[in-house]
Amino acid sequence: MAEISLQNVVKRYGKTEVVHGINLDIAHNEFVVLVGPSGCGKSTTLRMIAGLEDITDGSVSIGSEVVNDLPPRKRNISMVFQNYALYPHMSVRENLGFGLKIAKQSEAEITQRVNEAADILGLDELMDRTPAELSGGQRQRVAMGRAIVRHPEAFLFDEPLSNLDAKLRVQMRTEIKKLHQTVKTTVVYVTHDQVEAMTLADRIVVMKDGYIEQVGTPMQVFNHP
Ligand code: ADP
Ligand code: ADP
């Protein structure tokens, strides 16, 4: 049983079709990376899984539920964006807990989950800082923390490292890999960076012009002509 399943998913903007009926099954705990040139439909596909874009045709399932008509917050997934979207006036601790507070979780539950996320991401020393007092990599970790505290079924990443310098990118790749191993979760990750795809993916999905061109392990995709 696939954790995330796309069946004949189509996306049109007006008359222009940008995703042409793709099929993809993603297994529980699998790390899947969508790669391909700019404009091939990676981000649109991810956003349709997240519910941030309506699908024009076909079907998206998460768990065993068809989610076509569910809003993002009801899909039990967390999206991590490249622009960190942290609340500037809140501390790291408040940033981590805010979503749970809105969802009316108890104080005890919020504290427990926030501390757990801080522990996983090594944020303990930074909890009282505001985003302005953090480095780029630290902000990205807080953004991941905000996703972790929700205990989602799956994490969706849209080019999360593209704003970081080369050294930090390598460091954050390691963090994300560690996160996947620690939290044991399903990940769908969009990037145009082949090295990122190689190092992170269990399975790579190569997109081209709104189609899935190839699916395979990093070895299969990058080592064969
Ligand atoms: P990628 O993530 O692979 O760079 P996208 O999924 O962002 O590609 O875009 C796929 C195609 O859809 C592109 O041709 C893009 O211009 C088009 N597109 C994306 N968003 C919109 C939109 N809101 N309205 C019209 N066209 C869009
Ligand atoms: P980046 O390379 O991502 O821009 P910075 O040069 O901004 O990182 O920060 C380097 C280090 O200094 C980081 O560990 C960060 O936590 C710390 N730092 C940056 N700004 C502040 C600040 N206003 N107060 C305390 N520490 C800071």
GROMACS .gro file of C-alpha atoms and ligand atoms in nm:
model
  279
    1MET     CA    1   0.000   0.000   0.000
    2ALA     CA    2   0.151   0.326  -0.112
    3GLU     CA    3   0.173   0.611   0.135
    4ILE     CA    4   0.127   0.870  -0.139
    5SER     CA    5  -0.031   0.782  -0.469
    6LEU     CA    6  -0.082   0.994  -0.781
    7GLN     CA    7  -0.316   0.854  -1.042
    8ASN     CA    8  -0.339   1.016  -1.385
    9VAL     CA    9  -0.282   1.356  -1.228
   10VAL     CA   10  -0.329   1.643  -1.470
   11LYS     CA   11  -0.270   2.014  -1.414
   12ARG     CA   12  -0.385   2.284  -1.651
   13TYR     CA   13  -0.348   2.657  -1.603
   14GLY     CA   14  -0.621   2.792  -1.827
   15LYS     CA   15  -0.568   2.612  -2.157
   16THR     CA   16  -0.206   2.526  -2.093
   17GLU     CA   17  -0.148   2.176  -1.960
   18VAL     CA   18   0.170   2.164  -1.750
   19VAL     CA   19   0.135   1.815  -1.593
   20HIS     CA   20   0.010   1.547  -1.829
   21GLY     CA   21  -0.149   1.260  -1.639
   22ILE     CA   22   0.131   1.132  -1.417
   23ASN     CA   23   0.124   0.812  -1.210
   24LEU     CA   24   0.346   0.765  -0.906
   25ASP     CA   25   0.334   0.549  -0.593
   26ILE     CA   26   0.552   0.648  -0.299
   27ALA     CA   27   0.604   0.391  -0.024
   28HIS     CA   28   0.591   0.447   0.351
   29ASN     CA   29   0.928   0.585   0.474
   30GLU     CA   30   1.059   0.623   0.121
   31PHE     CA   31   1.270   0.928   0.028
   32VAL     CA   32   1.168   1.028  -0.324
   33VAL     CA   33   1.336   1.313  -0.510
   34LEU     CA   34   1.174   1.484  -0.808
   35VAL     CA   35   1.438   1.620  -1.046
   36GLY     CA   36   1.433   1.784  -1.387
   37PRO     CA   37   1.493   2.116  -1.556
   38SER     CA   38   1.323   2.436  -1.451
   39GLY     CA   39   0.960   2.449  -1.564
   40CYS     CA   40   0.913   2.072  -1.603
   41GLY     CA   41   0.639   2.058  -1.337
   42LYS     CA   42   0.819   1.943  -1.020
   43SER     CA   43   0.693   2.219  -0.797
   44THR     CA   44   0.340   2.199  -0.935
   45THR     CA   45   0.337   1.825  -0.867
   46LEU     CA   46   0.455   1.875  -0.508
   47ARG     CA   47   0.201   2.151  -0.452
   48MET     CA   48  -0.077   1.924  -0.577
   49ILE     CA   49   0.028   1.661  -0.322
   50ALA     CA   50   0.027   1.934  -0.054
   51GLY     CA   51  -0.311   2.064  -0.165
   52LEU     CA   52  -0.171   2.408  -0.244
   53GLU     CA   53  -0.282   2.362  -0.606
   54ASP     CA   54  -0.604   2.202  -0.721
   55ILE     CA   55  -0.564   1.909  -0.955
   56THR     CA   56  -0.739   1.943  -1.291
   57ASP     CA   57  -0.796   1.571  -1.331
   58GLY     CA   58  -0.696   1.240  -1.173
   59SER     CA   59  -0.655   1.156  -0.807
   60VAL     CA   60  -0.414   1.204  -0.515
   61SER     CA   61  -0.417   0.974  -0.211
   62ILE     CA   62  -0.231   1.007   0.119
   63GLY     CA   63  -0.244   0.710   0.352
   64SER     CA   64  -0.549   0.531   0.222
   65GLU     CA   65  -0.753   0.846   0.176
   66VAL     CA   66  -0.828   1.028  -0.148
   67VAL     CA   67  -0.740   1.388  -0.064
   68ASN     CA   68  -0.846   1.566  -0.385
   69ASP     CA   69  -1.092   1.784  -0.200
   70LEU     CA   70  -0.908   1.822   0.132
   71PRO     CA   71  -0.738   2.152   0.218
   72PRO     CA   72  -0.364   2.139   0.302
   73ARG     CA   73  -0.409   2.146   0.680
   74LYS     CA   74  -0.625   1.832   0.668
   75ARG     CA   75  -0.376   1.625   0.466
   76ASN     CA   76  -0.146   1.527   0.752
   77ILE     CA   77   0.167   1.635   0.565
   78SER     CA   78   0.416   1.913   0.629
   79MET     CA   79   0.576   2.129   0.363
   80VAL     CA   80   0.918   2.289   0.411
   81PHE     CA   81   0.977   2.590   0.187
   82GLN     CA   82   1.301   2.747   0.069
   83ASN     CA   83   1.206   3.088   0.205
   84TYR     CA   84   1.187   2.995   0.567
   85ALA     CA   85   0.865   3.183   0.643
   86LEU     CA   86   0.944   3.219   1.012
   87TYR     CA   87   0.757   3.471   1.227
   88PRO     CA   88   1.014   3.750   1.282
   89HIS     CA   89   0.875   3.875   1.614
   90MET     CA   90   0.866   3.529   1.778
   91SER     CA   91   1.145   3.333   1.941
   92VAL     CA   92   1.254   3.000   1.798
   93ARG     CA   93   1.056   2.825   2.071
   94GLU     CA   94   0.741   3.021   1.981
   95ASN     CA   95   0.797   2.964   1.610
   96LEU     CA   96   0.818   2.590   1.669
   97GLY     CA   97   0.506   2.577   1.886
   98PHE     CA   98   0.285   2.823   1.703
   99GLY     CA   99   0.119   2.579   1.465
  100LEU     CA  100   0.031   2.345   1.752
  101LYS     CA  101  -0.108   2.632   1.955
  102ILE     CA  102  -0.336   2.729   1.666
  103ALA     CA  103  -0.439   2.362   1.645
  104LYS     CA  104  -0.533   2.388   2.016
  105GLN     CA  105  -0.291   2.125   2.144
  106SER     CA  106  -0.234   2.126   2.522
  107GLU     CA  107   0.061   2.320   2.670
  108ALA     CA  108   0.218   1.993   2.786
  109GLU     CA  109   0.191   1.835   2.442
  110ILE     CA  110   0.333   2.148   2.275
  111THR     CA  111   0.631   2.161   2.513
  112GLN     CA  112   0.702   1.794   2.462
  113ARG     CA  113   0.689   1.809   2.082
  114VAL     CA  114   0.887   2.135   2.061
  115ASN     CA  115   1.161   1.992   2.282
  116GLU     CA  116   1.170   1.674   2.078
  117ALA     CA  117   1.210   1.870   1.752
  118ALA     CA  118   1.476   2.095   1.908
  119ASP     CA  119   1.662   1.785   2.014
  120ILE     CA  120   1.649   1.622   1.671
  121LEU     CA  121   1.769   1.940   1.499
  122GLY     CA  122   2.016   2.062   1.761
  123LEU     CA  123   1.825   2.383   1.831
  124ASP     CA  124   1.838   2.365   2.212
  125GLU     CA  125   2.082   2.655   2.253
  126LEU     CA  126   1.888   2.879   2.015
  127MET     CA  127   1.537   2.855   2.158
  128ASP     CA  128   1.520   3.213   2.288
  129ARG     CA  129   1.661   3.382   1.979
  130THR     CA  130   1.451   3.550   1.712
  131PRO     CA  131   1.497   3.459   1.343
  132ALA     CA  132   1.707   3.774   1.286
  133GLU     CA  133   1.964   3.635   1.531
  134LEU     CA  134   2.007   3.311   1.337
  135SER     CA  135   2.224   3.212   1.043
  136GLY     CA  136   2.067   3.089   0.721
  137GLY     CA  137   2.125   2.727   0.810
  138GLN     CA  138   1.980   2.772   1.156
  139ARG     CA  139   1.667   2.933   1.012
  140GLN     CA  140   1.629   2.642   0.777
  141ARG     CA  141   1.651   2.404   1.072
  142VAL     CA  142   1.378   2.597   1.254
  143ALA     CA  143   1.163   2.572   0.940
  144MET     CA  144   1.215   2.195   0.947
  145GLY     CA  145   1.136   2.192   1.318
  146ARG     CA  146   0.803   2.355   1.251
  147ALA     CA  147   0.724   2.069   1.016
  148ILE     CA  148   0.848   1.799   1.259
  149VAL     CA  149   0.633   1.909   1.555
  150ARG     CA  150   0.319   1.830   1.358
  151HIS     CA  151   0.414   1.460   1.340
  152PRO     CA  152   0.304   1.443   0.979
  153GLU     CA  153   0.258   1.135   0.768
  154ALA     CA  154   0.499   1.284   0.512
  155PHE     CA  155   0.733   1.579   0.457
  156LEU     CA  156   0.735   1.773   0.133
  157PHE     CA  157   1.042   1.983   0.050
  158ASP     CA  158   1.047   2.239  -0.232
  159GLU     CA  159   1.410   2.330  -0.310
  160PRO     CA  160   1.477   2.387   0.060
  161LEU     CA  161   1.849   2.451   0.018
  162SER     CA  162   1.863   2.672  -0.288
  163ASN     CA  163   1.908   2.993  -0.089
  164LEU     CA  164   2.205   2.859   0.105
  165ASP     CA  165   2.574   2.881   0.016
  166ALA     CA  166   2.758   2.569  -0.102
  167LYS     CA  167   2.906   2.475   0.236
  168LEU     CA  168   2.576   2.508   0.418
  169ARG     CA  169   2.397   2.310   0.150
  170VAL     CA  170   2.623   2.013   0.212
  171GLN     CA  171   2.570   2.047   0.587
  172MET     CA  172   2.192   2.070   0.552
  173ARG     CA  173   2.184   1.769   0.320
  174THR     CA  174   2.333   1.571   0.603
  175GLU     CA  175   2.075   1.715   0.845
  176ILE     CA  176   1.787   1.620   0.618
  177LYS     CA  177   1.921   1.270   0.567
  178LYS     CA  178   1.957   1.235   0.943
  179LEU     CA  179   1.606   1.365   0.994
  180HIS     CA  180   1.470   1.103   0.759
  181GLN     CA  181   1.655   0.828   0.943
  182THR     CA  182   1.561   0.955   1.290
  183VAL     CA  183   1.195   1.038   1.240
  184LYS     CA  184   1.131   0.750   0.997
  185THR     CA  185   0.904   0.931   0.763
  186THR     CA  186   0.805   0.958   0.399
  187VAL     CA  187   0.973   1.242   0.209
  188VAL     CA  188   0.904   1.396  -0.131
  189TYR     CA  189   1.178   1.639  -0.220
  190VAL     CA  190   1.204   1.871  -0.521
  191THR     CA  191   1.539   1.991  -0.651
  192HIS     CA  192   1.716   2.072  -0.977
  193ASP     CA  193   2.050   1.977  -0.816
  194GLN     CA  194   2.166   1.630  -0.925
  195VAL     CA  195   2.415   1.593  -0.641
  196GLU     CA  196   2.143   1.667  -0.389
  197ALA     CA  197   1.920   1.411  -0.557
  198MET     CA  198   2.198   1.150  -0.564
  199THR     CA  199   2.289   1.183  -0.198
  200LEU     CA  200   1.936   1.198  -0.059
  201ALA     CA  201   1.710   0.978  -0.269
  202ASP     CA  202   1.599   0.620  -0.223
  203ARG     CA  203   1.431   0.671  -0.558
  204ILE     CA  204   1.460   0.945  -0.817
  205VAL     CA  205   1.176   1.060  -1.038
  206VAL     CA  206   1.300   1.245  -1.347
  207MET     CA  207   1.044   1.485  -1.490
  208LYS     CA  208   1.053   1.647  -1.832
  209ASP     CA  209   0.794   1.877  -1.993
  210GLY     CA  210   0.518   1.771  -1.752
  211TYR     CA  211   0.584   1.397  -1.788
  212ILE     CA  212   0.768   1.144  -1.574
  213GLU     CA  213   1.059   1.045  -1.796
  214GLN     CA  214   1.230   0.793  -1.571
  215VAL     CA  215   1.203   0.643  -1.222
  216GLY     CA  216   1.484   0.455  -1.048
  217THR     CA  217   1.751   0.441  -0.780
  218PRO     CA  218   2.026   0.706  -0.802
  219MET     CA  219   2.252   0.440  -0.957
  220GLN     CA  220   1.996   0.350  -1.222
  221VAL     CA  221   1.918   0.710  -1.311
  222PHE     CA  222   2.260   0.867  -1.314
  223ASN     CA  223   2.497   0.584  -1.407
  224HIS     CA  224   2.326   0.466  -1.722
  225PRO     CA  225   2.300   0.652  -2.052
  226ADP     P1  226   0.946   2.336  -1.188
  226ADP     O1  227   0.912   2.324  -1.044
  226ADP     O2  228   0.987   2.205  -1.247
  226ADP     O3  229   1.045   2.444  -1.217
  226ADP     P2  230   0.675   2.431  -1.212
  226ADP     O4  231   0.594   2.321  -1.160
  226ADP     O5  232   0.701   2.548  -1.124
  226ADP     O6  233   0.814   2.375  -1.268
  226ADP     O7  234   0.608   2.487  -1.345
  226ADP     C1  235   0.563   2.402  -1.449
  226ADP     C2  236   0.503   2.487  -1.560
  226ADP     O8  237   0.382   2.546  -1.513
  226ADP     C3  238   0.592   2.601  -1.606
  226ADP     O9  239   0.580   2.613  -1.744
  226ADP     C4  240   0.533   2.719  -1.535
  226ADP    O10  241   0.557   2.836  -1.608
  226ADP     C5  242   0.387   2.686  -1.530
  226ADP     N1  243   0.318   2.748  -1.414
  226ADP     C6  244   0.349   2.731  -1.284
  226ADP     N2  245   0.265   2.799  -1.204
  226ADP     C7  246   0.178   2.863  -1.289
  226ADP     C8  247   0.067   2.948  -1.268
  226ADP     N3  248   0.027   2.984  -1.145
  226ADP     N4  249   0.001   2.993  -1.379
  226ADP     C9  250   0.040   2.957  -1.503
  226ADP     N5  251   0.143   2.876  -1.527
  226ADP    C10  252   0.212   2.829  -1.422
  227ADP     P1  253   2.514   3.302   0.757
  227ADP     O1  254   2.645   3.251   0.705
  227ADP     O2  255   2.404   3.202   0.744
  227ADP     O3  256   2.476   3.438   0.709
  227ADP     P2  257   2.580   3.448   0.993
  227ADP     O4  258   2.713   3.495   0.944
  227ADP     O5  259   2.464   3.541   0.992
  227ADP     O6  260   2.539   3.315   0.916
  227ADP     O7  261   2.593   3.395   1.141
  227ADP     C1  262   2.706   3.321   1.184
  227ADP     C2  263   2.686   3.284   1.330
  227ADP     O8  264   2.659   3.400   1.410
  227ADP     C3  265   2.568   3.191   1.352
  227ADP     O9  266   2.606   3.087   1.440
  227ADP     C4  267   2.459   3.278   1.413
  227ADP    O10  268   2.385   3.205   1.507
  227ADP     C5  269   2.537   3.385   1.483
  227ADP     N1  270   2.463   3.511   1.479
  227ADP     C6  271   2.429   3.582   1.370
  227ADP     N2  272   2.363   3.691   1.400
  227ADP     C7  273   2.349   3.693   1.536
  227ADP     C8  274   2.288   3.781   1.631
  227ADP     N3  275   2.223   3.892   1.592
  227ADP     N4  276   2.293   3.748   1.759
  227ADP     C9  277   2.353   3.636   1.799
  227ADP     N5  278   2.417   3.550   1.715
  227ADP    C10  279   2.414   3.577   1.585
   0.00000   0.00000   0.00000
